[in-house]
Coordinates of C-alpha atoms in Angstrom, one line a residue:
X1 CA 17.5 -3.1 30.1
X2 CA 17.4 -5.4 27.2
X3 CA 14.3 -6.1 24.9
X4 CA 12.0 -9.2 25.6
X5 CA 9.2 -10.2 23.7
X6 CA 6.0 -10.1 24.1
X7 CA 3.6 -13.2 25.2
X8 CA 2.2 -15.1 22.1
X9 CA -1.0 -14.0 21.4
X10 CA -4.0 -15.9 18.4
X11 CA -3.1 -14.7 15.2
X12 CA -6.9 -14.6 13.4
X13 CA -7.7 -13.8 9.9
X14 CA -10.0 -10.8 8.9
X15 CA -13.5 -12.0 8.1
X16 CA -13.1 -11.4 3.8
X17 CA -15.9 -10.6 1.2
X18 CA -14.8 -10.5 -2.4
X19 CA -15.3 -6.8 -4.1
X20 CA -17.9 -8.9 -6.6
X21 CA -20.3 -9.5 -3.7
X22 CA -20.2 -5.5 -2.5
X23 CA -21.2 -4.2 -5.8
X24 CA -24.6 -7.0 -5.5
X25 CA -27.1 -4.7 -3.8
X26 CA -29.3 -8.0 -3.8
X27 CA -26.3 -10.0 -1.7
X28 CA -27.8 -11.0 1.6
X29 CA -23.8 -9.8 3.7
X30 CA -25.2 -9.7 6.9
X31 CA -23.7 -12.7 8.3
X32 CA -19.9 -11.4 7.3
X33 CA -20.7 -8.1 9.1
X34 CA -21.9 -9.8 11.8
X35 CA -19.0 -11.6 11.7
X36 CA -16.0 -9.4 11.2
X37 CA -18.7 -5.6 12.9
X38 CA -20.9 -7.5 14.9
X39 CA -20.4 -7.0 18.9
X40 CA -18.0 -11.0 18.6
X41 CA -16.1 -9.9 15.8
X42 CA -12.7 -8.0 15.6
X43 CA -14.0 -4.6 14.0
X44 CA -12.2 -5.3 10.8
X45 CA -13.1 -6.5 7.4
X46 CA -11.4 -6.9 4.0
X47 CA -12.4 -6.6 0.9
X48 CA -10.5 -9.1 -2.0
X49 CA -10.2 -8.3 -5.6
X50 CA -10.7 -4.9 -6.3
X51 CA -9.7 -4.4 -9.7
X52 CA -6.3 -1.6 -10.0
X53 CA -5.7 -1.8 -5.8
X54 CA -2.7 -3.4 -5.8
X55 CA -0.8 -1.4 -8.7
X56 CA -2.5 1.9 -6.7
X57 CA -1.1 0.2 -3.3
X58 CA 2.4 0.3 -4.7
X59 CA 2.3 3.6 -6.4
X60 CA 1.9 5.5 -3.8
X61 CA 3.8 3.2 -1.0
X62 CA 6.7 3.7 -2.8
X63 CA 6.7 7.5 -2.9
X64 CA 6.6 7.3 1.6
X65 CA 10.3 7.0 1.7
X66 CA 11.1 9.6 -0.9
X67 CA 8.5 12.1 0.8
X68 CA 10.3 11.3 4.1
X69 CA 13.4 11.9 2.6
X70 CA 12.8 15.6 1.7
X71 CA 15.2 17.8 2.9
X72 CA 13.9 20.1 6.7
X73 CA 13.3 22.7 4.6
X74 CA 10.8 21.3 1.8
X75 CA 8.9 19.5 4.9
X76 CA 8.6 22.3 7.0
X77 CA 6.9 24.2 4.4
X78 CA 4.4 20.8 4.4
X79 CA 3.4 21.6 7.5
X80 CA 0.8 23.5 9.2
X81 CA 0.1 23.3 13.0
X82 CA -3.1 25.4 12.6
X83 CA -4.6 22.8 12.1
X84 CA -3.3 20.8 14.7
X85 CA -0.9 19.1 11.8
X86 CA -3.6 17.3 10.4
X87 CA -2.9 18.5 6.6
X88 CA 0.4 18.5 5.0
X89 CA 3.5 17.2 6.7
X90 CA 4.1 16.1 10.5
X91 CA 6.7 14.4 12.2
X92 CA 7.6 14.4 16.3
X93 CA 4.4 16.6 16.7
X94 CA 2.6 13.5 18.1
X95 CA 2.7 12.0 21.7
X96 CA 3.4 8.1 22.4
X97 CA 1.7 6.3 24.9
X98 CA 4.6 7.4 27.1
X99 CA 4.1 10.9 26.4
X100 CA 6.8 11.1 24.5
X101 CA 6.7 12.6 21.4
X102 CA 6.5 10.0 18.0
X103 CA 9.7 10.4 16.5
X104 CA 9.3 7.1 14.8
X105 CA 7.3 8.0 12.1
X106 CA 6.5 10.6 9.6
X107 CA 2.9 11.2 8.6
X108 CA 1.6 13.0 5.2
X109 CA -2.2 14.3 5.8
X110 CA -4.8 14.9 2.5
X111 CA -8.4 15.3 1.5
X112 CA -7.9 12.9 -0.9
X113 CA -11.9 14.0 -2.8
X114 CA -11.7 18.3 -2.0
X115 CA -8.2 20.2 -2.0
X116 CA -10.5 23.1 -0.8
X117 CA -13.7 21.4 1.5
X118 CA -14.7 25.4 2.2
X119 CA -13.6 29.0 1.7
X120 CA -15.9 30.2 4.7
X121 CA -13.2 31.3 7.3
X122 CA -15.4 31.0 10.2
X123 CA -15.3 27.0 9.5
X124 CA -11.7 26.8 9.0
X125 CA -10.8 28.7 12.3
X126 CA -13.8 26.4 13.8
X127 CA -12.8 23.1 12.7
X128 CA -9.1 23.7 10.8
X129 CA -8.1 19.6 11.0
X130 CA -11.5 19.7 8.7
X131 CA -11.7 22.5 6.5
X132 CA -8.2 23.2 5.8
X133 CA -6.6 23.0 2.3
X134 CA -4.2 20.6 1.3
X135 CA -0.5 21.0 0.8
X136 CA 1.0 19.2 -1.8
X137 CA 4.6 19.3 -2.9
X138 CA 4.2 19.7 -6.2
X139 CA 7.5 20.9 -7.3
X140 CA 9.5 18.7 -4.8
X141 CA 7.4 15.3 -5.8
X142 CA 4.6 16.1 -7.8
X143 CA 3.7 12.2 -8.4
X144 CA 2.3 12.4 -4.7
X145 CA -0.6 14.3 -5.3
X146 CA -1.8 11.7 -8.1
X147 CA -1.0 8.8 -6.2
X148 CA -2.3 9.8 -3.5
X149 CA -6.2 11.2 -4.9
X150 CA -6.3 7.6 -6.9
X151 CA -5.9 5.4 -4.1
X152 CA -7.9 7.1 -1.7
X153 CA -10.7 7.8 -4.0
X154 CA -10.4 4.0 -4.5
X155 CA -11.1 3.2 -1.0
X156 CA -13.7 5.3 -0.5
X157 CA -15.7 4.2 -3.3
X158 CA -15.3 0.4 -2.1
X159 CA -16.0 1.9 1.4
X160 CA -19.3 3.3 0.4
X161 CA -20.0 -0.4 -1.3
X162 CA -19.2 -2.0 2.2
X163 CA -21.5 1.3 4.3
X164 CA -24.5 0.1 2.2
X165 CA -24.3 -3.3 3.5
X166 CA -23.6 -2.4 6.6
X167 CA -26.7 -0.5 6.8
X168 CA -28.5 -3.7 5.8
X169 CA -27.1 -5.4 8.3
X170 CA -28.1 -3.0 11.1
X171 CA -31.5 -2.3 9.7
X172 CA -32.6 -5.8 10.6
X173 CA -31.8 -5.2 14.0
X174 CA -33.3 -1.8 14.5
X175 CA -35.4 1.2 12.8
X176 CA -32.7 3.4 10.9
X177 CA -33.1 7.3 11.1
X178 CA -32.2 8.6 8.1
X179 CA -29.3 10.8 9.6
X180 CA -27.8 6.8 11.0
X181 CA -26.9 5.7 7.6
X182 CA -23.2 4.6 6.9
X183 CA -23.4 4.5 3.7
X184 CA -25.5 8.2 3.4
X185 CA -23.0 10.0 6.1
X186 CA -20.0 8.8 4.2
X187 CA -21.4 10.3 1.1
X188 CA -22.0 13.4 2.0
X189 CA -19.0 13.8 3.9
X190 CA -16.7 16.8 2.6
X191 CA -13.6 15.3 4.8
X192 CA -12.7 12.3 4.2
X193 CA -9.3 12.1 5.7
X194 CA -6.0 10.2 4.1
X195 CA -2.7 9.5 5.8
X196 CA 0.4 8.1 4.3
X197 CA 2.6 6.8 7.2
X198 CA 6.1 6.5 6.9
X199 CA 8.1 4.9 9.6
X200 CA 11.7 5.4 9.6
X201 CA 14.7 2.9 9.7
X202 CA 16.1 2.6 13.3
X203 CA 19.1 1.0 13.7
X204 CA 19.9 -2.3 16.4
X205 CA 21.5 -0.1 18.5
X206 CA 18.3 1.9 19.3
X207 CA 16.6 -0.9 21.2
X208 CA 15.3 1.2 24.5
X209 CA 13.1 -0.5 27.0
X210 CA 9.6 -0.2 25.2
X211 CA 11.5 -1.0 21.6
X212 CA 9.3 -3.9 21.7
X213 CA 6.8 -3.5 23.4
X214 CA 2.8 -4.5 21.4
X215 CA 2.1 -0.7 20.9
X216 CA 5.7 0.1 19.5
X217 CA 4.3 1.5 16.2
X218 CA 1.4 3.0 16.7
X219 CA 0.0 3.3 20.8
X220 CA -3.8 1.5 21.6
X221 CA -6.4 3.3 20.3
X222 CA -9.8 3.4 18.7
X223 CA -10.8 5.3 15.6
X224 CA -13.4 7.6 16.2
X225 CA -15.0 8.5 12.9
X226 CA -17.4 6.1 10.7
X227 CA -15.1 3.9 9.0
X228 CA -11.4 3.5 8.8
X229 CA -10.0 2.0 5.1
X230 CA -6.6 0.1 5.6
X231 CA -3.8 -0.7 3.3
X232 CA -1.3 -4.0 4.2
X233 CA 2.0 -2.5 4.9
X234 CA 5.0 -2.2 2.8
X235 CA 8.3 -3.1 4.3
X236 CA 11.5 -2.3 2.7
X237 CA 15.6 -2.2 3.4
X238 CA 18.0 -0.2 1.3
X239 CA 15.4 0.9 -1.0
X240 CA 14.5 -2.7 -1.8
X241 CA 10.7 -4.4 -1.1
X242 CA 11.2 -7.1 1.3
X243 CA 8.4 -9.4 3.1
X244 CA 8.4 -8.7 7.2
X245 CA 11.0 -10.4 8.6
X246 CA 9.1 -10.3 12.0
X247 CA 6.3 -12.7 11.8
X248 CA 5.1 -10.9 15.3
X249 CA 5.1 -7.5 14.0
X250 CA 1.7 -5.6 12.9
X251 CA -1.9 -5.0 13.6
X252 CA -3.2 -5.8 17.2
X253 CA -7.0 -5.9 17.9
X254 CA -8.8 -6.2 21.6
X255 CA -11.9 -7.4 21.4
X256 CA -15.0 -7.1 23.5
X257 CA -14.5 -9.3 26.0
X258 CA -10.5 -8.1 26.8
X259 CA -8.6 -10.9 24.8
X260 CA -5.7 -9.7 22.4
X261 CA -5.1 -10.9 18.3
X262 CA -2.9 -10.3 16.1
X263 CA -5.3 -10.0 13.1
X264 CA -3.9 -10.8 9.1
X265 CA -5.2 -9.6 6.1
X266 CA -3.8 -9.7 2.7
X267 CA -1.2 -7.1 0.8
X268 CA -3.9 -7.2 -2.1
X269 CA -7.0 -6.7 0.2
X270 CA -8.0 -3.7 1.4
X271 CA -9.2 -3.9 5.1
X272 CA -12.4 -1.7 7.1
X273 CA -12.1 -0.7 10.4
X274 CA -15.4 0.5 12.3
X275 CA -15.2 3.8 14.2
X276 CA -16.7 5.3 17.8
X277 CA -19.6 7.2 15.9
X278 CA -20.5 4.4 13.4
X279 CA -20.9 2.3 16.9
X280 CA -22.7 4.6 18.8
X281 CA -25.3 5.2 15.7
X282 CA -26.1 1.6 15.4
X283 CA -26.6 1.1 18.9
X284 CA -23.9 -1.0 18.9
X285 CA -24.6 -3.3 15.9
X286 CA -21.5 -2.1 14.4
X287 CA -18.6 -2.3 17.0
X288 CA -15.5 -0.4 17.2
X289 CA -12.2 -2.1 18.9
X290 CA -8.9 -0.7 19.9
X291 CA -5.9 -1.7 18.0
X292 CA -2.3 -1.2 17.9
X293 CA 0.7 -1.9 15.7
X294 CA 3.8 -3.8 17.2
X295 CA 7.0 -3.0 15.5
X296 CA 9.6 -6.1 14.4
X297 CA 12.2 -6.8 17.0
X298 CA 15.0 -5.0 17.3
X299 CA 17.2 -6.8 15.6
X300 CA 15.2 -8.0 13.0
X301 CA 13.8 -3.9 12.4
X302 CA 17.5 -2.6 11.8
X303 CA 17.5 -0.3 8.9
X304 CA 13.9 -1.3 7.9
X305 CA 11.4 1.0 7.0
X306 CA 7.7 0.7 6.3
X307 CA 5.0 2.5 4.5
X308 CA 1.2 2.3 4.8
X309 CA -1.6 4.3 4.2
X310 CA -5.3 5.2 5.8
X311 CA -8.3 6.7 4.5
X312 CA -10.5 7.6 7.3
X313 CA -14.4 8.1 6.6
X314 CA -16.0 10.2 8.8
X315 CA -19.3 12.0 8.7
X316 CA -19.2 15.6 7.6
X317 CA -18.5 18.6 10.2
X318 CA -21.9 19.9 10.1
X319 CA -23.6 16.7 10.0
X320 CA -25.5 16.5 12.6
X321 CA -25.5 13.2 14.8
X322 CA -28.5 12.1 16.7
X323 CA -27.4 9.7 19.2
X324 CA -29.2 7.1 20.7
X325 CA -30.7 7.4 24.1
X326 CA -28.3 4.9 25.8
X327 CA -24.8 5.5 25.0
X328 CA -21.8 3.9 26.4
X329 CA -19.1 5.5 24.7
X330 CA -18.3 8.8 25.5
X331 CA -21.4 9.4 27.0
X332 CA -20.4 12.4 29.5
X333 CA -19.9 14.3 25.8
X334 CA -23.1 13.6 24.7
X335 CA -26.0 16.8 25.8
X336 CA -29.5 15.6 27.2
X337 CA -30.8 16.6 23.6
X338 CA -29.1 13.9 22.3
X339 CA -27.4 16.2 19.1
X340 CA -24.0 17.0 18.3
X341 CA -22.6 17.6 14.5
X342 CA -19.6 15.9 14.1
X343 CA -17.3 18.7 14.1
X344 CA -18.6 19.6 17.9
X345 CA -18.2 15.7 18.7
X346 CA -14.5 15.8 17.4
X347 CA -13.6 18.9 19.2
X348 CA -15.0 17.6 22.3
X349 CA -13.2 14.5 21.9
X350 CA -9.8 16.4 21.0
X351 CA -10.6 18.5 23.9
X352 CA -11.0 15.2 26.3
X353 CA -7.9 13.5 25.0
X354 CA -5.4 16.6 25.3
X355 CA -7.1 17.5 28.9
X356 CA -7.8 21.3 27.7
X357 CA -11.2 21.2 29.0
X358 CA -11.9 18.1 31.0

């Protein structure tokens, strides 16, 4: 079968807000995170003109390929499937929407705040994607590690700029528990969670019958944690920086009401994605979409690679989550007490996706 494209579908811009107007406390936001969180927008934002983001961006972009290009044995000493191969190296240990497993890309997994979150053993064999240490290859590529703490510490700090607003924004449409705040659960939080994506060159002979397809990259899904902070990709061929030669490739939102965008931000902007529990907390004031990544075509993706990162904000493991009477996500997971801590919520969640106790 040969490759076809896909329909065309709206290409929106993200709602923007300039990093000047996060760090004014006194800046009335609400309409923008109405716009870009609220139950019409996309579930993304970004942020322009944060001072040192784009040299950060590149720094550690760059270093994706040469990570990638490790030899078995350096990478295999990255890993570490106790905890599920969320620190440290991981590559074909993921499923496609297919079932197939991801051979497409390489991921590279870090607390980018806590090498160590906790020494207590009983939490690392209870939540291990949490409270397991990082693995950094210091001797192999020992610029990683740096790279890698300074831009996520970046966008975590502009993330906790963008939570406080976000709080204002819900507040006027509902009392705030304490234990609801974005901007407080972020804080706290002793896993934030990066991931440096690599995806590797495939050649135009490798064009199968889903090569194309919108979810090519990166299958539909939607973020669970609080919020999700999002770097442009970098695309590059024979080691050299090119711009995406695919104007149909990238990010892919659904909204609320079923239609599908193509949503743009910029390579100097740093975009915010909302997550399940940041949705469920506000009672839906803050809404979370799926979203997928569509790969270039085949001919255009021959022996082009692309780098990107995440930094994903999520409450801490122990945090405990009081959820709202009426819940329509996930709802079967939630007991009639209404409490879970995070760590219980992700398990469960794990547990739902991977059919081991569902």
């Amino acid at each position: 079968m040969s490759c076809s494209s896909q329909p065309a579908v709206p290409t929106l811009r993200t709602v923007t807000v300039s990093y000047s107007e996060l760090k004014d406390k006194d800046a009335d936001l609400s309409w923008k995170i109405e716009e870009g969180f609220g139950p019409n927008g996309l579930g993304i934002l970004s942020v322009q003109d944060v001072p040192g983001f784009s040299s950060l961006r590149r720094d550690l972009l760059h270093l994706a390929p040469r990570l990638a290009s490790l030899s078995e044995e350096v990478k295999k000493e990255l890993e570490d499937p106790d905890s599920r191969y969320n620190f440290g190296w991981s590559h074909g240990k993921e499923k496609l929407e297919s079932g197939k497993l991801d051979m497409l890309k390489g991921s590279f997994y870090a607390n980018p705040i806590l090498d160590t979150p906790t020494t207590d053993a009983h939490l690392i064999q209870r939540y291990p994607s949490y409270c397991g240490s990082n693995i950094w290859p210091d001797k192999a590529l020992p610029e990683l590690e740096v790279a890698f703490k300074a831009l996520g510490k970046l966008i975590l700090d502009v993330g906790l700029m963008l939570a406080y607003h976000c709080d204002q924004y819900v507040s006027k449409g509902k009392k705030m528990h304490e234990s609801q705040s974005l901007e407080q659960i972020i804080r706290h939080s002793r896993c934030p969670k990066g991931r440096l994506l690599y995806y590797f060159p495939t050649q135009e002979s490798n064009c199968v019958k889903d090569a194309e397809s919108m979810s090519s990259w990166c299958g539909w899904h939607t973020d669970h944690g609080s919020l999700t902070g999002l770097t442009c990709a970098m695309y590059t061929r024979d080691a050299v920086e090119i711009p995406c030669p695919d104007s149909a490739a990238g990010l892919y939102i659904r909204t609320r009401t079923g239609q599908i965008v193509k949503a743009v931000f910029g390579e100097d902007e740093i975009a915010y994605q909302v997550g399940e529990t940041s949705e469920i907390l506000s009672s839906g004031y803050l809404c979370a979409t799926p979203h997928c990544v569509q790969a270039p075509k085949a001919k255009e993706a021959s022996c082009l690679d692309r780098s990107t990162f995440a930094l994903f904000m999520q409450p801490d493991w122990d945090e405990k989550l009081n959820f709202p009477e009426e819940v329509h996500i996930h709802k079967e997971l939630i007991p009639a007490n209404g409490f879970l801590t995070f760590g219980e919520y992700t398990e469960k969640l794990l547990d739902k996706y991977y059919h081991l106790k569902m």
